[in-house]
Amino acid sequence: SIFIDNPNLVSSQATPVVKKRITGSGFIISANGKIATNFQWVRGMHEIFVTLADKRQFKARISRTEPKNDLAILQIAASNLPAIGLARQVEEGEGVIGIGANKRGVSVGVIVSTPAQTPAIGLVSDITVTRDNSGGPLLNVYGQALGINSTQTRAPLGLFRHASLSQLSSDGYNKASESINLLSQIGFSA
């Protein structure tokens, strides 16, 4: 995961500049600097900064948003980044782990329903999504991202709906097929 830092500058002639800082998780989905995160972390922001696990910081721009699914795709000026592979398939009952940019953001569960089963609802799991893992990936047992965690997309019965990333995979956002040493790549250390 990455650390999204949004200093939001609000200014008018009559009032002083107010700086608002919001932080959240995200993850690299392509080696050329595409990053998935929550729309809630970047909504209305004038400046967005991304800090990678190796502490490098980049200014980011929004390249795509899906507010209904709480999904934003950011672009940073970087290359040869360790991207998380995107899963092309998901099955009901599949084991998953949701993680964020810090140690408290880990939750384990299973897929309850898939977009093919419930198109109106989409990808649903029983993991616990909190501020600590919102914006981070929902991973399968192969370390591939199935979706993105969000505190904003609840499903019935206290479950969580995840924006599916399979469409991004078919759109060519990510060509990585394996995630070697996955947890260190996404900035999580125990």
PDB file of C-alpha atoms in Angstrom:
ATOM      1  CA  SER A   1       0.000   0.000   0.000  1.00  0.00           C
ATOM      2  CA  ILE A   2       0.952   3.572  -0.338  1.00  0.00           C
ATOM      3  CA  PHE A   3       0.247   6.564   1.803  1.00  0.00           C
ATOM      4  CA  ILE A   4      -1.956   9.207   0.164  1.00  0.00           C
ATOM      5  CA  ASP A   5      -1.386  12.687   1.552  1.00  0.00           C
ATOM      6  CA  ASN A   6      -3.802  15.436   0.565  1.00  0.00           C
ATOM      7  CA  PRO A   7      -3.015  18.927   1.754  1.00  0.00           C
ATOM      8  CA  ASN A   8      -6.189  20.689   0.640  1.00  0.00           C
ATOM      9  CA  LEU A   9      -5.675  24.423   0.267  1.00  0.00           C
ATOM     10  CA  VAL A  10      -8.790  26.522   0.629  1.00  0.00           C
ATOM     11  CA  SER A  11      -8.407  30.236   0.147  1.00  0.00           C
ATOM     12  CA  SER A  12     -10.337  33.418  -0.490  1.00  0.00           C
ATOM     13  CA  GLN A  13      -9.318  37.056  -0.327  1.00  0.00           C
ATOM     14  CA  ALA A  14     -11.199  37.643   2.927  1.00  0.00           C
ATOM     15  CA  THR A  15      -9.893  34.616   4.823  1.00  0.00           C
ATOM     16  CA  PRO A  16      -6.444  33.167   5.464  1.00  0.00           C
ATOM     17  CA  VAL A  17      -5.283  29.992   3.724  1.00  0.00           C
ATOM     18  CA  VAL A  18      -6.509  26.873   5.486  1.00  0.00           C
ATOM     19  CA  LYS A  19      -4.602  23.648   5.026  1.00  0.00           C
ATOM     20  CA  LYS A  20      -6.482  20.388   5.524  1.00  0.00           C
ATOM     21  CA  ARG A  21      -4.609  17.092   5.564  1.00  0.00           C
ATOM     22  CA  ILE A  22      -6.300  13.776   4.847  1.00  0.00           C
ATOM     23  CA  THR A  23      -4.385  10.499   4.718  1.00  0.00           C
ATOM     24  CA  GLY A  24      -5.372   7.125   3.323  1.00  0.00           C
ATOM     25  CA  SER A  25      -4.097   3.942   1.702  1.00  0.00           C
ATOM     26  CA  GLY A  26      -3.638   3.046  -1.936  1.00  0.00           C
ATOM     27  CA  PHE A  27      -1.620   0.609  -4.038  1.00  0.00           C
ATOM     28  CA  ILE A  28       0.385   0.511  -7.243  1.00  0.00           C
ATOM     29  CA  ILE A  29      -1.431  -1.218 -10.112  1.00  0.00           C
ATOM     30  CA  SER A  30       1.061  -0.575 -12.920  1.00  0.00           C
ATOM     31  CA  ALA A  31       4.821  -0.193 -13.124  1.00  0.00           C
ATOM     32  CA  ASN A  32       4.386   3.166 -14.880  1.00  0.00           C
ATOM     33  CA  GLY A  33       2.853   4.886 -11.835  1.00  0.00           C
ATOM     34  CA  LYS A  34      -0.888   4.103 -11.827  1.00  0.00           C
ATOM     35  CA  ILE A  35      -2.241   3.890  -8.289  1.00  0.00           C
ATOM     36  CA  ALA A  36      -5.646   2.748  -7.020  1.00  0.00           C
ATOM     37  CA  THR A  37      -7.115   4.438  -3.953  1.00  0.00           C
ATOM     38  CA  ASN A  38     -10.468   5.599  -2.577  1.00  0.00           C
ATOM     39  CA  PHE A  39     -12.278   8.532  -4.144  1.00  0.00           C
ATOM     40  CA  GLN A  40     -13.024   9.729  -0.594  1.00  0.00           C
ATOM     41  CA  TRP A  41      -9.292  10.407  -0.066  1.00  0.00           C
ATOM     42  CA  VAL A  42      -8.955  12.661  -3.130  1.00  0.00           C
ATOM     43  CA  ARG A  43     -12.406  14.269  -3.522  1.00  0.00           C
ATOM     44  CA  GLY A  44     -12.067  18.044  -3.883  1.00  0.00           C
ATOM     45  CA  MET A  45      -8.312  18.047  -3.319  1.00  0.00           C
ATOM     46  CA  HIS A  46      -6.090  20.625  -4.996  1.00  0.00           C
ATOM     47  CA  GLU A  47      -2.856  18.750  -4.310  1.00  0.00           C
ATOM     48  CA  ILE A  48      -2.275  15.042  -3.824  1.00  0.00           C
ATOM     49  CA  PHE A  49       1.010  13.523  -2.699  1.00  0.00           C
ATOM     50  CA  VAL A  50       1.847   9.829  -2.662  1.00  0.00           C
ATOM     51  CA  THR A  51       4.520   8.411  -0.356  1.00  0.00           C
ATOM     52  CA  LEU A  52       5.844   4.980  -1.333  1.00  0.00           C
ATOM     53  CA  ALA A  53       7.128   2.351   1.093  1.00  0.00           C
ATOM     54  CA  ASP A  54      10.710   3.439   0.349  1.00  0.00           C
ATOM     55  CA  LYS A  55       9.742   6.975   1.521  1.00  0.00           C
ATOM     56  CA  ARG A  56       9.921   8.550  -1.969  1.00  0.00           C
ATOM     57  CA  GLN A  57       7.192  11.140  -2.384  1.00  0.00           C
ATOM     58  CA  PHE A  58       5.471  12.101  -5.648  1.00  0.00           C
ATOM     59  CA  LYS A  59       2.849  14.632  -6.615  1.00  0.00           C
ATOM     60  CA  ALA A  60      -0.099  12.775  -8.140  1.00  0.00           C
ATOM     61  CA  ARG A  61      -2.876  13.684 -10.526  1.00  0.00           C
ATOM     62  CA  ILE A  62      -6.268  12.027 -10.791  1.00  0.00           C
ATOM     63  CA  SER A  63      -6.635  10.087 -14.044  1.00  0.00           C
ATOM     64  CA  ARG A  64      -9.995   8.356 -13.417  1.00  0.00           C
ATOM     65  CA  THR A  65     -12.716   8.321 -10.774  1.00  0.00           C
ATOM     66  CA  GLU A  66     -15.769   6.227  -9.977  1.00  0.00           C
ATOM     67  CA  PRO A  67     -17.378   8.078  -7.045  1.00  0.00           C
ATOM     68  CA  LYS A  68     -20.229   5.524  -6.776  1.00  0.00           C
ATOM     69  CA  ASN A  69     -17.643   2.797  -6.137  1.00  0.00           C
ATOM     70  CA  ASP A  70     -15.329   5.041  -4.074  1.00  0.00           C
ATOM     71  CA  LEU A  71     -12.527   4.396  -6.589  1.00  0.00           C
ATOM     72  CA  ALA A  72      -9.883   6.793  -7.870  1.00  0.00           C
ATOM     73  CA  ILE A  73      -6.957   6.022 -10.148  1.00  0.00           C
ATOM     74  CA  LEU A  74      -3.977   8.321  -9.664  1.00  0.00           C
ATOM     75  CA  GLN A  75      -0.908   8.818 -11.834  1.00  0.00           C
ATOM     76  CA  ILE A  76       2.566   9.650 -10.566  1.00  0.00           C
ATOM     77  CA  ALA A  77       5.716  10.390 -12.598  1.00  0.00           C
ATOM     78  CA  ALA A  78       7.602   7.178 -11.901  1.00  0.00           C
ATOM     79  CA  SER A  79       8.529   3.977 -13.693  1.00  0.00           C
ATOM     80  CA  ASN A  80       9.685   0.457 -12.858  1.00  0.00           C
ATOM     81  CA  LEU A  81       7.469   0.378  -9.777  1.00  0.00           C
ATOM     82  CA  PRO A  82       6.547  -2.920  -8.053  1.00  0.00           C
ATOM     83  CA  ALA A  83       2.907  -3.281  -9.086  1.00  0.00           C
ATOM     84  CA  ILE A  84       0.421  -5.685  -7.534  1.00  0.00           C
ATOM     85  CA  GLY A  85      -0.996  -8.109 -10.102  1.00  0.00           C
ATOM     86  CA  LEU A  86      -4.700  -7.718 -10.781  1.00  0.00           C
ATOM     87  CA  ALA A  87      -6.834 -10.864 -10.594  1.00  0.00           C
ATOM     88  CA  ARG A  88      -8.909 -11.675 -13.649  1.00  0.00           C
ATOM     89  CA  GLN A  89     -11.350 -13.992 -11.835  1.00  0.00           C
ATOM     90  CA  VAL A  90     -13.002 -14.240  -8.452  1.00  0.00           C
ATOM     91  CA  GLU A  91     -15.083 -17.026  -6.932  1.00  0.00           C
ATOM     92  CA  GLU A  92     -17.574 -17.158  -4.085  1.00  0.00           C
ATOM     93  CA  GLY A  93     -15.971 -18.628  -0.952  1.00  0.00           C
ATOM     94  CA  GLU A  94     -12.461 -17.626  -2.043  1.00  0.00           C
ATOM     95  CA  GLY A  95     -10.190 -16.648   0.861  1.00  0.00           C
ATOM     96  CA  VAL A  96      -9.171 -12.972   0.908  1.00  0.00           C
ATOM     97  CA  ILE A  97      -7.141 -10.512   2.932  1.00  0.00           C
ATOM     98  CA  GLY A  98      -7.723  -6.778   3.079  1.00  0.00           C
ATOM     99  CA  ILE A  99      -4.724  -4.652   3.983  1.00  0.00           C
ATOM    100  CA  GLY A 100      -3.864  -0.990   4.303  1.00  0.00           C
ATOM    101  CA  ALA A 101      -0.826   1.195   4.778  1.00  0.00           C
ATOM    102  CA  ASN A 102      -0.347   0.339   8.452  1.00  0.00           C
ATOM    103  CA  LYS A 103      -0.216  -2.772  10.608  1.00  0.00           C
ATOM    104  CA  ARG A 104      -3.696  -2.296  12.090  1.00  0.00           C
ATOM    105  CA  GLY A 105      -5.238  -2.440   8.619  1.00  0.00           C
ATOM    106  CA  VAL A 106      -5.300  -6.233   8.191  1.00  0.00           C
ATOM    107  CA  SER A 107      -8.498  -8.278   7.947  1.00  0.00           C
ATOM    108  CA  VAL A 108      -9.082 -11.808   6.667  1.00  0.00           C
ATOM    109  CA  GLY A 109     -12.295 -13.259   5.266  1.00  0.00           C
ATOM    110  CA  VAL A 110     -14.011 -14.781   2.230  1.00  0.00           C
ATOM    111  CA  ILE A 111     -15.801 -13.605  -0.888  1.00  0.00           C
ATOM    112  CA  VAL A 112     -19.553 -13.669  -0.205  1.00  0.00           C
ATOM    113  CA  SER A 113     -20.716 -12.767  -3.715  1.00  0.00           C
ATOM    114  CA  THR A 114     -19.154 -11.895  -7.053  1.00  0.00           C
ATOM    115  CA  PRO A 115     -20.136  -9.349  -9.711  1.00  0.00           C
ATOM    116  CA  ALA A 116     -21.308 -12.251 -11.910  1.00  0.00           C
ATOM    117  CA  GLN A 117     -23.681 -13.478  -9.171  1.00  0.00           C
ATOM    118  CA  THR A 118     -24.988 -10.100  -8.013  1.00  0.00           C
ATOM    119  CA  PRO A 119     -24.353  -7.493 -10.747  1.00  0.00           C
ATOM    120  CA  ALA A 120     -26.311  -4.787  -8.907  1.00  0.00           C
ATOM    121  CA  ILE A 121     -24.171  -5.161  -5.778  1.00  0.00           C
ATOM    122  CA  GLY A 122     -20.872  -6.446  -7.194  1.00  0.00           C
ATOM    123  CA  LEU A 123     -17.946  -7.876  -5.256  1.00  0.00           C
ATOM    124  CA  VAL A 124     -18.797  -8.476  -1.568  1.00  0.00           C
ATOM    125  CA  SER A 125     -16.640  -9.908   1.229  1.00  0.00           C
ATOM    126  CA  ASP A 126     -16.970 -10.396   4.956  1.00  0.00           C
ATOM    127  CA  ILE A 127     -13.642  -8.733   5.850  1.00  0.00           C
ATOM    128  CA  THR A 128     -13.771  -5.821   8.261  1.00  0.00           C
ATOM    129  CA  VAL A 129     -13.032  -2.562   6.482  1.00  0.00           C
ATOM    130  CA  THR A 130     -11.803   0.319   8.638  1.00  0.00           C
ATOM    131  CA  ARG A 131     -10.032   3.614   8.047  1.00  0.00           C
ATOM    132  CA  ASP A 132      -6.783   1.655   8.456  1.00  0.00           C
ATOM    133  CA  ASN A 133      -7.338  -0.492   5.343  1.00  0.00           C
ATOM    134  CA  SER A 134      -9.769   1.626   3.303  1.00  0.00           C
ATOM    135  CA  GLY A 135      -8.066   2.365  -0.017  1.00  0.00           C
ATOM    136  CA  GLY A 136      -5.883  -0.729   0.242  1.00  0.00           C
ATOM    137  CA  PRO A 137      -6.236  -3.881  -1.833  1.00  0.00           C
ATOM    138  CA  LEU A 138      -8.512  -6.859  -1.310  1.00  0.00           C
ATOM    139  CA  LEU A 139      -6.089  -9.688  -2.155  1.00  0.00           C
ATOM    140  CA  ASN A 140      -6.664 -13.314  -3.103  1.00  0.00           C
ATOM    141  CA  VAL A 141      -4.434 -16.140  -1.865  1.00  0.00           C
ATOM    142  CA  TYR A 142      -2.093 -15.565  -4.834  1.00  0.00           C
ATOM    143  CA  GLY A 143      -1.407 -11.959  -3.804  1.00  0.00           C
ATOM    144  CA  GLN A 144      -3.449 -10.535  -6.688  1.00  0.00           C
ATOM    145  CA  ALA A 145      -5.773  -7.589  -6.117  1.00  0.00           C
ATOM    146  CA  LEU A 146      -9.449  -8.458  -6.564  1.00  0.00           C
ATOM    147  CA  GLY A 147     -10.811  -5.108  -5.458  1.00  0.00           C
ATOM    148  CA  ILE A 148     -10.306  -2.055  -3.324  1.00  0.00           C
ATOM    149  CA  ASN A 149     -11.413  -1.739   0.310  1.00  0.00           C
ATOM    150  CA  SER A 150     -13.735   1.127   1.198  1.00  0.00           C
ATOM    151  CA  THR A 151     -15.526   2.232   4.338  1.00  0.00           C
ATOM    152  CA  GLN A 152     -18.025   4.021   2.049  1.00  0.00           C
ATOM    153  CA  THR A 153     -19.401   1.000   0.155  1.00  0.00           C
ATOM    154  CA  ARG A 154     -21.400  -1.147   2.518  1.00  0.00           C
ATOM    155  CA  ALA A 155     -23.452  -4.142   1.478  1.00  0.00           C
ATOM    156  CA  PRO A 156     -26.455  -5.691   3.265  1.00  0.00           C
ATOM    157  CA  LEU A 157     -25.953  -7.616   6.528  1.00  0.00           C
ATOM    158  CA  GLY A 158     -22.943  -5.544   7.625  1.00  0.00           C
ATOM    159  CA  LEU A 159     -20.776  -6.790   4.755  1.00  0.00           C
ATOM    160  CA  PHE A 160     -18.579  -4.639   2.520  1.00  0.00           C
ATOM    161  CA  ARG A 161     -18.775  -4.085  -1.227  1.00  0.00           C
ATOM    162  CA  HIS A 162     -15.467  -3.644  -3.056  1.00  0.00           C
ATOM    163  CA  ALA A 163     -14.874  -1.895  -6.372  1.00  0.00           C
ATOM    164  CA  SER A 164     -13.772  -4.754  -8.623  1.00  0.00           C
ATOM    165  CA  LEU A 165     -10.446  -4.296 -10.392  1.00  0.00           C
ATOM    166  CA  SER A 166     -10.945  -7.007 -13.027  1.00  0.00           C
ATOM    167  CA  GLN A 167     -12.034  -4.380 -15.563  1.00  0.00           C
ATOM    168  CA  LEU A 168      -8.803  -2.464 -14.995  1.00  0.00           C
ATOM    169  CA  SER A 169      -6.876  -5.649 -15.742  1.00  0.00           C
ATOM    170  CA  SER A 170      -8.628  -6.043 -19.093  1.00  0.00           C
ATOM    171  CA  ASP A 171      -8.089  -2.308 -19.776  1.00  0.00           C
ATOM    172  CA  GLY A 172      -4.330  -2.928 -19.692  1.00  0.00           C
ATOM    173  CA  TYR A 173      -3.585  -1.090 -16.438  1.00  0.00           C
ATOM    174  CA  ASN A 174      -1.515  -3.951 -15.128  1.00  0.00           C
ATOM    175  CA  LYS A 175       0.506  -6.614 -16.859  1.00  0.00           C
ATOM    176  CA  ALA A 176       2.082  -8.072 -13.706  1.00  0.00           C
ATOM    177  CA  SER A 177       1.141 -11.696 -13.192  1.00  0.00           C
ATOM    178  CA  GLU A 178       3.047 -12.464 -10.008  1.00  0.00           C
ATOM    179  CA  SER A 179       3.624 -10.609  -6.779  1.00  0.00           C
ATOM    180  CA  ILE A 180       7.013 -11.534  -5.349  1.00  0.00           C
ATOM    181  CA  ASN A 181       7.562 -10.579  -1.742  1.00  0.00           C
ATOM    182  CA  LEU A 182       4.126  -8.945  -1.861  1.00  0.00           C
ATOM    183  CA  LEU A 183       3.882  -7.461   1.605  1.00  0.00           C
ATOM    184  CA  SER A 184       7.139  -5.525   1.319  1.00  0.00           C
ATOM    185  CA  GLN A 185       6.183  -4.288  -2.167  1.00  0.00           C
ATOM    186  CA  ILE A 186       3.041  -2.669  -0.901  1.00  0.00           C
ATOM    187  CA  GLY A 187       4.701  -1.081   2.092  1.00  0.00           C
ATOM    188  CA  PHE A 188       3.467  -3.354   4.868  1.00  0.00           C
ATOM    189  CA  SER A 189       5.967  -4.649   7.388  1.00  0.00           C
ATOM    190  CA  ALA A 190       5.384  -6.610  10.544  1.00  0.00           C
TER     191      ALA A 190
END
